[in-house]
Amino acid sequence: MTETLSTPVTPSPDTSRRASSRVRSISRGPRPGGAAGPSLRERRLSRTGLLAVTPALLLTAVFFVVPVALMAWMSLHKWPLLGRSTFIGLDNYVRAFTADDTFLRSIGFTLIYTVVITPILFVAGLALAFFVRRPSRASTFFRTIFFTPYVIGFAAASFLWLWFTDPSAGSVNAILTSLGTEVDQTSWFVEQWPALINVIVMVTWKVVGFQMILLLGGLNSVPEDVLEAAQIDGAGWWRRLTGIILPLMKPTIILVLVFSISGSLLAFEQFFLITKGRPDNETVTAVYWIYNVSFTKFELGYGAALSVIMLVLLLIVAAAQIRLLRGPKNG
């Protein structure tokens, strides 16, 4: 009796690919028209994700998109507080750049303030982040001390700073007097730069703790073994800072600078309460002037046009700094 030996048949690669493709098509289910479509699980996940983000989309539409659209519409009108509005087209924008010298000066002063305060906050915040980096009881204590002023609102901090600089009860003038410098409260506002320095010191005292916390998070994300390897290779402190630490902290630095520059361009309370525009409207910021136009002169249409200009300026500045700090896409 002769036995027949059967040899197993191995499918070819093409046959395997066709079979697996057919299985995937069957598992997905047919689309209308014959093509394979998303599975039932994928469609459910898509609907769940859409439902999850719907409240955020509605809040954004109600509290941002609609007000911005209304503001843009108001900017095209002569819109008094009482009475009917009149459509005037782009006249408010032409007025802002050709006939409103105070607005142009306020833009220039705001840019000066931003250029001065931003590096001060960044360097001071980074220095404090290095100071409190090591976990210890002393570091926890100093973190709390440095961050506490940020909890105070800008209005409350401004009033508190006015009390600090009060000629009769303030500690700042008492310290300066003990050092042989006679200063009263009005002398801070005789010229632009003393008034600006007064505000910068207050803002640094209040905000630097927040920047310290953000930069501390980025600093703690830098691997210690990389720094130790660089130190073993002979890299000094400055080389490690500029060649390793700051490049690895780039996402955090972008976030900090966006917050800092945007907040500086929108500065209002500190100048409204501390300097009140003194001397001779030389410390009026752009938002301060928009407030005067809208709620003192009640020119709501013109104030809306100035607000649109500031919004465009903020978008340009934020996009430019993100583009510059990110560098090449493959970097």
PDB file of N, CA, C and O in Angstrom, residues 90-117:
ATOM      1  N   LEU A  90     -14.701 103.669   7.443  1.00  0.00           N
ATOM      2  CA  LEU A  90     -13.368 103.579   8.040  1.00  0.00           C
ATOM      3  C   LEU A  90     -12.880 104.901   8.620  1.00  0.00           C
ATOM      4  O   LEU A  90     -11.689 105.041   8.923  1.00  0.00           O
ATOM      5  N   ASP A  91     -13.774 105.853   8.818  1.00  0.00           N
ATOM      6  CA  ASP A  91     -13.356 107.168   9.316  1.00  0.00           C
ATOM      7  C   ASP A  91     -12.704 107.086  10.693  1.00  0.00           C
ATOM      8  O   ASP A  91     -11.763 107.845  10.990  1.00  0.00           O
ATOM      9  N   ASN A  92     -13.190 106.191  11.558  1.00  0.00           N
ATOM     10  CA  ASN A  92     -12.588 106.063  12.896  1.00  0.00           C
ATOM     11  C   ASN A  92     -11.143 105.590  12.808  1.00  0.00           C
ATOM     12  O   ASN A  92     -10.286 106.058  13.578  1.00  0.00           O
ATOM     13  N   TYR A  93     -10.857 104.700  11.879  1.00  0.00           N
ATOM     14  CA  TYR A  93      -9.490 104.205  11.716  1.00  0.00           C
ATOM     15  C   TYR A  93      -8.573 105.285  11.130  1.00  0.00           C
ATOM     16  O   TYR A  93      -7.419 105.421  11.532  1.00  0.00           O
ATOM     17  N   VAL A  94      -9.105 106.043  10.192  1.00  0.00           N
ATOM     18  CA  VAL A  94      -8.328 107.151   9.628  1.00  0.00           C
ATOM     19  C   VAL A  94      -8.033 108.183  10.706  1.00  0.00           C
ATOM     20  O   VAL A  94      -6.907 108.705  10.807  1.00  0.00           O
ATOM     21  N   ARG A  95      -9.004 108.464  11.541  1.00  0.00           N
ATOM     22  CA  ARG A  95      -8.815 109.420  12.632  1.00  0.00           C
ATOM     23  C   ARG A  95      -7.742 108.942  13.601  1.00  0.00           C
ATOM     24  O   ARG A  95      -6.923 109.741  14.085  1.00  0.00           O
ATOM     25  N   ALA A  96      -7.714 107.634  13.888  1.00  0.00           N
ATOM     26  CA  ALA A  96      -6.748 107.099  14.850  1.00  0.00           C
ATOM     27  C   ALA A  96      -5.313 107.333  14.403  1.00  0.00           C
ATOM     28  O   ALA A  96      -4.431 107.631  15.231  1.00  0.00           O
ATOM     29  N   PHE A  97      -5.051 107.231  13.104  1.00  0.00           N
ATOM     30  CA  PHE A  97      -3.673 107.323  12.608  1.00  0.00           C
ATOM     31  C   PHE A  97      -3.309 108.707  12.064  1.00  0.00           C
ATOM     32  O   PHE A  97      -2.134 108.953  11.780  1.00  0.00           O
ATOM     33  N   THR A  98      -4.275 109.588  11.932  1.00  0.00           N
ATOM     34  CA  THR A  98      -3.978 110.894  11.345  1.00  0.00           C
ATOM     35  C   THR A  98      -4.312 112.064  12.255  1.00  0.00           C
ATOM     36  O   THR A  98      -3.678 113.123  12.137  1.00  0.00           O
ATOM     37  N   ALA A  99      -5.276 111.901  13.148  1.00  0.00           N
ATOM     38  CA  ALA A  99      -5.745 113.052  13.920  1.00  0.00           C
ATOM     39  C   ALA A  99      -5.662 112.863  15.424  1.00  0.00           C
ATOM     40  O   ALA A  99      -5.972 113.802  16.162  1.00  0.00           O
ATOM     41  N   ASP A 100      -5.267 111.695  15.898  1.00  0.00           N
ATOM     42  CA  ASP A 100      -5.234 111.437  17.338  1.00  0.00           C
ATOM     43  C   ASP A 100      -3.784 111.257  17.774  1.00  0.00           C
ATOM     44  O   ASP A 100      -3.253 110.141  17.832  1.00  0.00           O
ATOM     45  N   ASP A 101      -3.142 112.361  18.105  1.00  0.00           N
ATOM     46  CA  ASP A 101      -1.741 112.303  18.532  1.00  0.00           C
ATOM     47  C   ASP A 101      -1.578 111.573  19.862  1.00  0.00           C
ATOM     48  O   ASP A 101      -0.570 110.900  20.093  1.00  0.00           O
ATOM     49  N   THR A 102      -2.570 111.699  20.741  1.00  0.00           N
ATOM     50  CA  THR A 102      -2.469 111.032  22.047  1.00  0.00           C
ATOM     51  C   THR A 102      -2.459 109.521  21.895  1.00  0.00           C
ATOM     52  O   THR A 102      -1.723 108.818  22.599  1.00  0.00           O
ATOM     53  N   PHE A 103      -3.261 108.983  20.972  1.00  0.00           N
ATOM     54  CA  PHE A 103      -3.269 107.544  20.758  1.00  0.00           C
ATOM     55  C   PHE A 103      -1.926 107.060  20.231  1.00  0.00           C
ATOM     56  O   PHE A 103      -1.394 106.039  20.688  1.00  0.00           O
ATOM     57  N   LEU A 104      -1.350 107.802  19.295  1.00  0.00           N
ATOM     58  CA  LEU A 104      -0.049 107.401  18.756  1.00  0.00           C
ATOM     59  C   LEU A 104       1.030 107.469  19.832  1.00  0.00           C
ATOM     60  O   LEU A 104       1.894 106.594  19.908  1.00  0.00           O
ATOM     61  N   ARG A 105       0.977 108.507  20.676  1.00  0.00           N
ATOM     62  CA  ARG A 105       1.941 108.590  21.781  1.00  0.00           C
ATOM     63  C   ARG A 105       1.729 107.454  22.776  1.00  0.00           C
ATOM     64  O   ARG A 105       2.691 106.912  23.322  1.00  0.00           O
ATOM     65  N   SER A 106       0.470 107.107  23.017  1.00  0.00           N
ATOM     66  CA  SER A 106       0.192 106.012  23.954  1.00  0.00           C
ATOM     67  C   SER A 106       0.707 104.681  23.414  1.00  0.00           C
ATOM     68  O   SER A 106       1.204 103.843  24.186  1.00  0.00           O
ATOM     69  N   ILE A 107       0.610 104.472  22.110  1.00  0.00           N
ATOM     70  CA  ILE A 107       1.169 103.257  21.505  1.00  0.00           C
ATOM     71  C   ILE A 107       2.684 103.225  21.706  1.00  0.00           C
ATOM     72  O   ILE A 107       3.271 102.200  22.088  1.00  0.00           O
ATOM     73  N   GLY A 108       3.341 104.362  21.453  1.00  0.00           N
ATOM     74  CA  GLY A 108       4.789 104.435  21.634  1.00  0.00           C
ATOM     75  C   GLY A 108       5.196 104.192  23.076  1.00  0.00           C
ATOM     76  O   GLY A 108       6.156 103.449  23.345  1.00  0.00           O
ATOM     77  N   PHE A 109       4.469 104.797  24.028  1.00  0.00           N
ATOM     78  CA  PHE A 109       4.793 104.594  25.441  1.00  0.00           C
ATOM     79  C   PHE A 109       4.556 103.140  25.855  1.00  0.00           C
ATOM     80  O   PHE A 109       5.349 102.567  26.621  1.00  0.00           O
ATOM     81  N   THR A 110       3.490 102.533  25.347  1.00  0.00           N
ATOM     82  CA  THR A 110       3.212 101.132  25.667  1.00  0.00           C
ATOM     83  C   THR A 110       4.327 100.228  25.161  1.00  0.00           C
ATOM     84  O   THR A 110       4.742  99.277  25.845  1.00  0.00           O
ATOM     85  N   LEU A 111       4.828 100.493  23.967  1.00  0.00           N
ATOM     86  CA  LEU A 111       5.925  99.694  23.426  1.00  0.00           C
ATOM     87  C   LEU A 111       7.200  99.884  24.258  1.00  0.00           C
ATOM     88  O   LEU A 111       7.932  98.915  24.509  1.00  0.00           O
ATOM     89  N   ILE A 112       7.472 101.122  24.689  1.00  0.00           N
ATOM     90  CA  ILE A 112       8.642 101.359  25.546  1.00  0.00           C
ATOM     91  C   ILE A 112       8.511 100.585  26.850  1.00  0.00           C
ATOM     92  O   ILE A 112       9.456  99.924  27.300  1.00  0.00           O
ATOM     93  N   TYR A 113       7.353 100.666  27.455  1.00  0.00           N
ATOM     94  CA  TYR A 113       7.110  99.936  28.702  1.00  0.00           C
ATOM     95  C   TYR A 113       7.285  98.433  28.507  1.00  0.00           C
ATOM     96  O   TYR A 113       7.915  97.757  29.330  1.00  0.00           O
ATOM     97  N   THR A 114       6.778  97.903  27.393  1.00  0.00           N
ATOM     98  CA  THR A 114       6.893  96.467  27.122  1.00  0.00           C
ATOM     99  C   THR A 114       8.343  96.054  26.918  1.00  0.00           C
ATOM    100  O   THR A 114       8.789  95.024  27.442  1.00  0.00           O
ATOM    101  N   VAL A 115       9.087  96.855  26.163  1.00  0.00           N
ATOM    102  CA  VAL A 115      10.491  96.537  25.890  1.00  0.00           C
ATOM    103  C   VAL A 115      11.321  96.572  27.179  1.00  0.00           C
ATOM    104  O   VAL A 115      12.249  95.774  27.354  1.00  0.00           O
ATOM    105  N   VAL A 116      10.975  97.463  28.108  1.00  0.00           N
ATOM    106  CA  VAL A 116      11.752  97.580  29.350  1.00  0.00           C
ATOM    107  C   VAL A 116      11.373  96.490  30.348  1.00  0.00           C
ATOM    108  O   VAL A 116      12.236  95.835  30.943  1.00  0.00           O
ATOM    109  N   ILE A 117      10.068  96.253  30.531  1.00  0.00           N
ATOM    110  CA  ILE A 117       9.621  95.362  31.600  1.00  0.00           C
ATOM    111  C   ILE A 117       9.828  93.897  31.253  1.00  0.00           C
ATOM    112  O   ILE A 117      10.092  93.068  32.139  1.00  0.00           O
TER     113      ILE A 117
END
